[in-house]
Amino acid sequence: EAQVTQNPRYLITVTGKKLTVTCSQNMNHEYMSWYRQDPGLGLRQIYYSMNVEVTDKGDVPEGYKVSRKEKRNFPLILESPSPNQTSLYFCASSSRNPLSSYNSPLHFGNGTRLTVT
Amino acid sequence: SQQGEEDPQALSIQEGENATMNCSYKTSINNLQWYRQNSGRGLVHLILIRSNEREKHSGRLRVTLDTSKKSSSLLITASRAADTASYFCATDAGDYKLSFGAGTTVTVRA
């Protein structure tokens, strides 16, 4: 089954304790992205990756890191989490061709609800 | 930055009625997409309309796009309880980002 898998689903941590949220897709997609969702703000893009070893900042990258060493994995790293990073996080992937004006829709994971105290 | 803005923020309708929600955006786009989200779960893609298309149908969904007004609408006909969800528009300006609005929460009453 084609899917994007995020882990963990729920995470409670304390300020300053480094954490990693994993994301894996089995559709051989080039493009992967991280979003955070906050009430009233919709989804805001944190980082995205066009392919292996190619990453770029989204709209709210501060406090986050990513890496793309393999095509299927795109982990989100919070080196020193703070309470304002409490949010619902989504990983997504798609098949995107930068030479084309048409880009395929995003496939989303089921989300990771992070609470930082 | 948030590109699409949905209107209304919330909508409550009776089962069997139609639900209409609108999306406005600010810059030129390659395509506009609508997604559904059930209760904090991942978003699911519903329909994509390209900038050179004006209307598109998929089952009980009808999407229109007016690029001169920079707006789109999503119509769900003959709504069912299972349509209760949040609906988001997302704009693709071809810059490797997909910008989402804050969503419309639809409640379908039995």
PDB file of C-alpha atoms in Angstrom:
ATOM      1  CA  GLU A   1       0.000   0.000   0.000  1.00  0.00           C
ATOM      2  CA  ALA A   2       1.312   3.432  -0.982  1.00  0.00           C
ATOM      3  CA  GLN A   3       1.816   5.471   2.146  1.00  0.00           C
ATOM      4  CA  VAL A   4       3.725   8.054   4.107  1.00  0.00           C
ATOM      5  CA  THR A   5       4.620   6.838   7.584  1.00  0.00           C
ATOM      6  CA  GLN A   6       5.428   9.161  10.442  1.00  0.00           C
ATOM      7  CA  ASN A   7       6.622   8.207  13.879  1.00  0.00           C
ATOM      8  CA  PRO A   8       5.790   8.730  16.609  1.00  0.00           C
ATOM      9  CA  ARG A   9       2.105   9.687  16.508  1.00  0.00           C
ATOM     10  CA  TYR A  10       2.297  11.430  19.868  1.00  0.00           C
ATOM     11  CA  LEU A  11       5.295  12.878  21.642  1.00  0.00           C
ATOM     12  CA  ILE A  12       5.581  14.796  24.888  1.00  0.00           C
ATOM     13  CA  THR A  13       8.964  16.223  25.731  1.00  0.00           C
ATOM     14  CA  VAL A  14      10.631  18.942  27.755  1.00  0.00           C
ATOM     15  CA  THR A  15      12.280  22.152  26.619  1.00  0.00           C
ATOM     16  CA  GLY A  16      15.764  21.617  25.241  1.00  0.00           C
ATOM     17  CA  LYS A  17      15.681  17.840  24.801  1.00  0.00           C
ATOM     18  CA  LYS A  18      16.613  16.989  21.226  1.00  0.00           C
ATOM     19  CA  LEU A  19      14.113  14.920  19.294  1.00  0.00           C
ATOM     20  CA  THR A  20      13.628  13.465  15.830  1.00  0.00           C
ATOM     21  CA  VAL A  21      10.373  12.763  14.048  1.00  0.00           C
ATOM     22  CA  THR A  22      10.810  10.199  11.316  1.00  0.00           C
ATOM     23  CA  CYS A  23       9.079  10.163   7.945  1.00  0.00           C
ATOM     24  CA  SER A  24       9.268   7.470   5.321  1.00  0.00           C
ATOM     25  CA  GLN A  25       7.478   7.028   1.983  1.00  0.00           C
ATOM     26  CA  ASN A  26       7.289   3.956  -0.230  1.00  0.00           C
ATOM     27  CA  MET A  27       6.225   5.629  -3.493  1.00  0.00           C
ATOM     28  CA  ASN A  28       9.696   6.570  -4.782  1.00  0.00           C
ATOM     29  CA  HIS A  29       8.714  10.241  -4.633  1.00  0.00           C
ATOM     30  CA  GLU A  30      11.369  12.863  -5.270  1.00  0.00           C
ATOM     31  CA  TYR A  31       9.667  15.609  -3.286  1.00  0.00           C
ATOM     32  CA  MET A  32       9.093  15.546   0.467  1.00  0.00           C
ATOM     33  CA  SER A  33       7.987  18.263   2.817  1.00  0.00           C
ATOM     34  CA  TRP A  34       7.259  19.008   6.468  1.00  0.00           C
ATOM     35  CA  TYR A  35       4.339  21.126   7.637  1.00  0.00           C
ATOM     36  CA  ARG A  36       3.102  22.223  10.999  1.00  0.00           C
ATOM     37  CA  GLN A  37      -0.555  22.841  11.687  1.00  0.00           C
ATOM     38  CA  ASP A  38      -1.756  25.268  14.321  1.00  0.00           C
ATOM     39  CA  PRO A  39      -5.339  26.362  15.033  1.00  0.00           C
ATOM     40  CA  GLY A  40      -6.407  29.234  12.819  1.00  0.00           C
ATOM     41  CA  LEU A  41      -3.142  29.221  10.871  1.00  0.00           C
ATOM     42  CA  GLY A  42      -3.638  26.276   8.563  1.00  0.00           C
ATOM     43  CA  LEU A  43      -0.578  24.368   7.412  1.00  0.00           C
ATOM     44  CA  ARG A  44       2.732  26.149   7.240  1.00  0.00           C
ATOM     45  CA  GLN A  45       5.691  24.656   5.459  1.00  0.00           C
ATOM     46  CA  ILE A  46       8.836  24.094   7.521  1.00  0.00           C
ATOM     47  CA  TYR A  47      11.296  22.516   5.072  1.00  0.00           C
ATOM     48  CA  TYR A  48      11.099  20.680   1.790  1.00  0.00           C
ATOM     49  CA  SER A  49      13.371  18.494  -0.271  1.00  0.00           C
ATOM     50  CA  MET A  50      13.414  18.149  -4.044  1.00  0.00           C
ATOM     51  CA  ASN A  51      15.581  15.040  -3.965  1.00  0.00           C
ATOM     52  CA  VAL A  52      18.386  13.295  -2.083  1.00  0.00           C
ATOM     53  CA  GLU A  53      20.770  15.799  -0.504  1.00  0.00           C
ATOM     54  CA  VAL A  54      18.643  18.733  -1.745  1.00  0.00           C
ATOM     55  CA  THR A  55      16.715  20.579   0.958  1.00  0.00           C
ATOM     56  CA  ASP A  56      15.403  24.102   1.319  1.00  0.00           C
ATOM     57  CA  LYS A  57      13.615  26.271   3.829  1.00  0.00           C
ATOM     58  CA  GLY A  58       9.886  26.732   3.832  1.00  0.00           C
ATOM     59  CA  ASP A  59       8.033  29.532   5.545  1.00  0.00           C
ATOM     60  CA  VAL A  60       8.799  28.667   9.191  1.00  0.00           C
ATOM     61  CA  PRO A  61      12.201  26.882   9.335  1.00  0.00           C
ATOM     62  CA  GLU A  62      13.543  28.428  12.547  1.00  0.00           C
ATOM     63  CA  GLY A  63      14.298  25.838  15.217  1.00  0.00           C
ATOM     64  CA  TYR A  64      14.142  22.877  12.840  1.00  0.00           C
ATOM     65  CA  LYS A  65      16.607  20.815  10.832  1.00  0.00           C
ATOM     66  CA  VAL A  66      16.096  18.184   8.171  1.00  0.00           C
ATOM     67  CA  SER A  67      18.207  15.771   6.205  1.00  0.00           C
ATOM     68  CA  ARG A  68      17.619  13.724   3.062  1.00  0.00           C
ATOM     69  CA  LYS A  69      20.277  11.038   2.846  1.00  0.00           C
ATOM     70  CA  GLU A  70      17.962   8.509   1.211  1.00  0.00           C
ATOM     71  CA  LYS A  71      15.070   9.060  -1.142  1.00  0.00           C
ATOM     72  CA  ARG A  72      12.487   7.407   1.091  1.00  0.00           C
ATOM     73  CA  ASN A  73      13.352   9.126   4.408  1.00  0.00           C
ATOM     74  CA  PHE A  74      13.047  12.727   5.496  1.00  0.00           C
ATOM     75  CA  PRO A  75      13.469  13.140   9.268  1.00  0.00           C
ATOM     76  CA  LEU A  76      12.607  16.350  11.104  1.00  0.00           C
ATOM     77  CA  ILE A  77      15.009  17.279  13.881  1.00  0.00           C
ATOM     78  CA  LEU A  78      14.372  19.668  16.739  1.00  0.00           C
ATOM     79  CA  GLU A  79      17.769  20.289  18.320  1.00  0.00           C
ATOM     80  CA  SER A  80      16.415  22.273  21.275  1.00  0.00           C
ATOM     81  CA  PRO A  81      12.625  22.182  21.338  1.00  0.00           C
ATOM     82  CA  SER A  82      10.705  25.066  22.867  1.00  0.00           C
ATOM     83  CA  PRO A  83       7.031  25.341  23.903  1.00  0.00           C
ATOM     84  CA  ASN A  84       6.184  27.384  20.779  1.00  0.00           C
ATOM     85  CA  GLN A  85       6.993  24.287  18.742  1.00  0.00           C
ATOM     86  CA  THR A  86       4.046  22.481  20.303  1.00  0.00           C
ATOM     87  CA  SER A  87       2.017  21.637  17.232  1.00  0.00           C
ATOM     88  CA  LEU A  88       0.687  18.963  14.902  1.00  0.00           C
ATOM     89  CA  TYR A  89       3.314  18.014  12.332  1.00  0.00           C
ATOM     90  CA  PHE A  90       2.746  16.459   8.932  1.00  0.00           C
ATOM     91  CA  CYS A  91       5.137  14.935   6.483  1.00  0.00           C
ATOM     92  CA  ALA A  92       4.090  14.770   2.844  1.00  0.00           C
ATOM     93  CA  SER A  93       5.523  13.560  -0.422  1.00  0.00           C
ATOM     94  CA  SER A  94       4.773  13.815  -4.117  1.00  0.00           C
ATOM     95  CA  SER A  95       6.196  13.191  -7.537  1.00  0.00           C
ATOM     96  CA  ARG A  96       7.243  16.578  -8.798  1.00  0.00           C
ATOM     97  CA  ASN A  97       8.897  17.518 -12.049  1.00  0.00           C
ATOM     98  CA  PRO A  98      10.563  20.926 -11.815  1.00  0.00           C
ATOM     99  CA  LEU A  99      10.486  21.215 -15.609  1.00  0.00           C
ATOM    100  CA  SER A 100       6.738  20.839 -15.724  1.00  0.00           C
ATOM    101  CA  SER A 101       3.989  23.181 -14.640  1.00  0.00           C
ATOM    102  CA  TYR A 102       2.030  20.193 -13.417  1.00  0.00           C
ATOM    103  CA  ASN A 103       2.857  18.743 -10.077  1.00  0.00           C
ATOM    104  CA  SER A 104       1.187  15.760  -8.542  1.00  0.00           C
ATOM    105  CA  PRO A 105      -0.824  16.114  -5.337  1.00  0.00           C
ATOM    106  CA  LEU A 106       0.732  15.602  -1.942  1.00  0.00           C
ATOM    107  CA  HIS A 107       0.391  12.370  -0.003  1.00  0.00           C
ATOM    108  CA  PHE A 108       0.291  13.046   3.728  1.00  0.00           C
ATOM    109  CA  GLY A 109       1.280  11.038   6.754  1.00  0.00           C
ATOM    110  CA  ASN A 110      -1.110  10.749   9.695  1.00  0.00           C
ATOM    111  CA  GLY A 111       0.653  13.387  11.724  1.00  0.00           C
ATOM    112  CA  THR A 112       2.737  13.689  14.880  1.00  0.00           C
ATOM    113  CA  ARG A 113       1.266  15.610  17.780  1.00  0.00           C
ATOM    114  CA  LEU A 114       4.153  17.180  19.667  1.00  0.00           C
ATOM    115  CA  THR A 115       3.878  18.805  23.079  1.00  0.00           C
ATOM    116  CA  VAL A 116       6.868  20.640  24.515  1.00  0.00           C
ATOM    117  CA  THR A 117       6.596  21.573  28.198  1.00  0.00           C
TER     118      THR A 117
ATOM    119  CA  SER B   1       3.391  32.664   3.664  1.00  0.00           C
ATOM    120  CA  GLN B   2      -0.284  31.763   3.577  1.00  0.00           C
ATOM    121  CA  GLN B   3      -1.562  32.103   0.053  1.00  0.00           C
ATOM    122  CA  GLY B   4      -5.065  30.680   0.064  1.00  0.00           C
ATOM    123  CA  GLU B   5      -7.800  31.871   2.381  1.00  0.00           C
ATOM    124  CA  GLU B   6     -10.986  29.862   2.756  1.00  0.00           C
ATOM    125  CA  ASP B   7     -14.394  31.278   3.441  1.00  0.00           C
ATOM    126  CA  PRO B   8     -16.408  30.618   5.525  1.00  0.00           C
ATOM    127  CA  GLN B   9     -14.322  29.410   8.455  1.00  0.00           C
ATOM    128  CA  ALA B  10     -17.113  27.066   9.498  1.00  0.00           C
ATOM    129  CA  LEU B  11     -20.237  25.692   7.883  1.00  0.00           C
ATOM    130  CA  SER B  12     -23.053  23.607   9.338  1.00  0.00           C
ATOM    131  CA  ILE B  13     -25.573  21.961   7.016  1.00  0.00           C
ATOM    132  CA  GLN B  14     -28.252  19.292   7.036  1.00  0.00           C
ATOM    133  CA  GLU B  15     -27.577  15.925   5.455  1.00  0.00           C
ATOM    134  CA  GLY B  16     -28.611  16.047   1.802  1.00  0.00           C
ATOM    135  CA  GLU B  17     -27.924  19.767   1.395  1.00  0.00           C
ATOM    136  CA  ASN B  18     -25.107  21.201  -0.673  1.00  0.00           C
ATOM    137  CA  ALA B  19     -22.024  22.748   0.891  1.00  0.00           C
ATOM    138  CA  THR B  20     -20.094  25.527  -0.809  1.00  0.00           C
ATOM    139  CA  MET B  21     -16.813  26.984   0.308  1.00  0.00           C
ATOM    140  CA  ASN B  22     -14.548  29.526  -1.330  1.00  0.00           C
ATOM    141  CA  CYS B  23     -10.838  30.100  -1.578  1.00  0.00           C
ATOM    142  CA  SER B  24      -9.080  33.323  -2.514  1.00  0.00           C
ATOM    143  CA  TYR B  25      -5.396  33.648  -3.261  1.00  0.00           C
ATOM    144  CA  LYS B  26      -2.944  36.404  -4.006  1.00  0.00           C
ATOM    145  CA  THR B  27      -0.458  35.461  -6.729  1.00  0.00           C
ATOM    146  CA  SER B  28      -0.486  33.635 -10.046  1.00  0.00           C
ATOM    147  CA  ILE B  29      -0.719  29.883  -9.792  1.00  0.00           C
ATOM    148  CA  ASN B  30      -0.074  26.771 -11.873  1.00  0.00           C
ATOM    149  CA  ASN B  31      -2.847  24.843 -10.196  1.00  0.00           C
ATOM    150  CA  LEU B  32      -5.096  24.856  -7.165  1.00  0.00           C
ATOM    151  CA  GLN B  33      -5.871  21.793  -5.086  1.00  0.00           C
ATOM    152  CA  TRP B  34      -8.479  20.917  -2.494  1.00  0.00           C
ATOM    153  CA  TYR B  35      -7.792  18.606   0.426  1.00  0.00           C
ATOM    154  CA  ARG B  36      -9.934  17.115   3.183  1.00  0.00           C
ATOM    155  CA  GLN B  37      -8.843  16.472   6.745  1.00  0.00           C
ATOM    156  CA  ASN B  38     -10.774  14.298   9.161  1.00  0.00           C
ATOM    157  CA  SER B  39     -10.344  15.158  12.840  1.00  0.00           C
ATOM    158  CA  GLY B  40      -6.599  15.820  13.104  1.00  0.00           C
ATOM    159  CA  ARG B  41      -5.598  13.128  10.638  1.00  0.00           C
ATOM    160  CA  GLY B  42      -3.490  13.593   7.532  1.00  0.00           C
ATOM    161  CA  LEU B  43      -4.886  15.561   4.627  1.00  0.00           C
ATOM    162  CA  VAL B  44      -6.327  13.664   1.703  1.00  0.00           C
ATOM    163  CA  HIS B  45      -6.224  15.058  -1.806  1.00  0.00           C
ATOM    164  CA  LEU B  46      -9.661  15.604  -3.376  1.00  0.00           C
ATOM    165  CA  ILE B  47      -9.238  17.391  -6.665  1.00  0.00           C
ATOM    166  CA  LEU B  48      -6.752  19.467  -8.649  1.00  0.00           C
ATOM    167  CA  ILE B  49      -7.659  22.163 -11.144  1.00  0.00           C
ATOM    168  CA  ARG B  50      -5.085  23.690 -13.441  1.00  0.00           C
ATOM    169  CA  SER B  51      -4.849  27.387 -14.172  1.00  0.00           C
ATOM    170  CA  ASN B  52      -6.199  26.907 -17.710  1.00  0.00           C
ATOM    171  CA  GLU B  53      -9.281  25.043 -16.468  1.00  0.00           C
ATOM    172  CA  ARG B  54     -12.468  26.709 -15.272  1.00  0.00           C
ATOM    173  CA  GLU B  55     -14.453  23.842 -13.818  1.00  0.00           C
ATOM    174  CA  LYS B  56     -13.829  20.276 -12.781  1.00  0.00           C
ATOM    175  CA  HIS B  57     -16.002  17.493 -11.395  1.00  0.00           C
ATOM    176  CA  SER B  58     -15.232  14.424  -9.349  1.00  0.00           C
ATOM    177  CA  GLY B  59     -18.166  12.437  -8.048  1.00  0.00           C
ATOM    178  CA  ARG B  60     -20.165  14.784  -5.787  1.00  0.00           C
ATOM    179  CA  LEU B  61     -17.457  17.439  -5.917  1.00  0.00           C
ATOM    180  CA  ARG B  62     -17.449  20.406  -8.245  1.00  0.00           C
ATOM    181  CA  VAL B  63     -14.583  22.877  -8.309  1.00  0.00           C
ATOM    182  CA  THR B  64     -14.462  26.165 -10.170  1.00  0.00           C
ATOM    183  CA  LEU B  65     -11.508  28.429 -10.742  1.00  0.00           C
ATOM    184  CA  ASP B  66     -11.591  32.099 -11.727  1.00  0.00           C
ATOM    185  CA  THR B  67      -8.026  33.242 -12.279  1.00  0.00           C
ATOM    186  CA  SER B  68      -9.128  36.826 -13.028  1.00  0.00           C
ATOM    187  CA  LYS B  69     -10.601  37.051  -9.532  1.00  0.00           C
ATOM    188  CA  LYS B  70      -7.978  34.757  -8.020  1.00  0.00           C
ATOM    189  CA  SER B  71     -10.637  32.617  -6.446  1.00  0.00           C
ATOM    190  CA  SER B  72     -11.921  29.067  -6.402  1.00  0.00           C
ATOM    191  CA  SER B  73     -14.974  27.357  -4.995  1.00  0.00           C
ATOM    192  CA  LEU B  74     -15.635  23.804  -3.865  1.00  0.00           C
ATOM    193  CA  LEU B  75     -19.182  22.489  -3.968  1.00  0.00           C
ATOM    194  CA  ILE B  76     -20.135  19.234  -2.273  1.00  0.00           C
ATOM    195  CA  THR B  77     -23.560  18.088  -3.425  1.00  0.00           C
ATOM    196  CA  ALA B  78     -25.987  15.921  -1.454  1.00  0.00           C
ATOM    197  CA  SER B  79     -23.820  15.988   1.640  1.00  0.00           C
ATOM    198  CA  ARG B  80     -23.480  13.018   3.963  1.00  0.00           C
ATOM    199  CA  ALA B  81     -22.390  12.656   7.577  1.00  0.00           C
ATOM    200  CA  ALA B  82     -19.074  11.275   6.304  1.00  0.00           C
ATOM    201  CA  ASP B  83     -18.378  14.650   4.645  1.00  0.00           C
ATOM    202  CA  THR B  84     -17.914  16.202   8.091  1.00  0.00           C
ATOM    203  CA  ALA B  85     -14.304  17.366   7.945  1.00  0.00           C
ATOM    204  CA  SER B  86     -12.075  20.369   7.383  1.00  0.00           C
ATOM    205  CA  TYR B  87     -11.434  21.384   3.795  1.00  0.00           C
ATOM    206  CA  PHE B  88      -8.319  23.189   2.639  1.00  0.00           C
ATOM    207  CA  CYS B  89      -7.375  24.822  -0.596  1.00  0.00           C
ATOM    208  CA  ALA B  90      -3.728  24.794  -1.602  1.00  0.00           C
ATOM    209  CA  THR B  91      -2.090  26.824  -4.324  1.00  0.00           C
ATOM    210  CA  ASP B  92       0.839  25.661  -6.411  1.00  0.00           C
ATOM    211  CA  ALA B  93       2.739  28.597  -7.854  1.00  0.00           C
ATOM    212  CA  GLY B  94       5.427  26.348  -9.333  1.00  0.00           C
ATOM    213  CA  ASP B  95       8.007  27.305  -6.740  1.00  0.00           C
ATOM    214  CA  TYR B  96       8.167  23.865  -5.076  1.00  0.00           C
ATOM    215  CA  LYS B  97       5.860  25.008  -2.306  1.00  0.00           C
ATOM    216  CA  LEU B  98       2.222  24.224  -1.848  1.00  0.00           C
ATOM    217  CA  SER B  99       0.620  26.987   0.234  1.00  0.00           C
ATOM    218  CA  PHE B 100      -2.395  26.095   2.332  1.00  0.00           C
ATOM    219  CA  GLY B 101      -5.160  28.213   3.745  1.00  0.00           C
ATOM    220  CA  ALA B 102      -6.573  27.927   7.261  1.00  0.00           C
ATOM    221  CA  GLY B 103      -9.451  25.725   6.128  1.00  0.00           C
ATOM    222  CA  THR B 104     -13.240  25.529   6.312  1.00  0.00           C
ATOM    223  CA  THR B 105     -14.731  23.221   8.929  1.00  0.00           C
ATOM    224  CA  VAL B 106     -17.864  21.527   7.610  1.00  0.00           C
ATOM    225  CA  THR B 107     -20.335  19.814   9.919  1.00  0.00           C
ATOM    226  CA  VAL B 108     -23.081  17.732   8.346  1.00  0.00           C
ATOM    227  CA  ARG B 109     -26.033  17.176  10.703  1.00  0.00           C
ATOM    228  CA  ALA B 110     -28.090  14.019  10.432  1.00  0.00           C
TER     229      ALA B 110
END
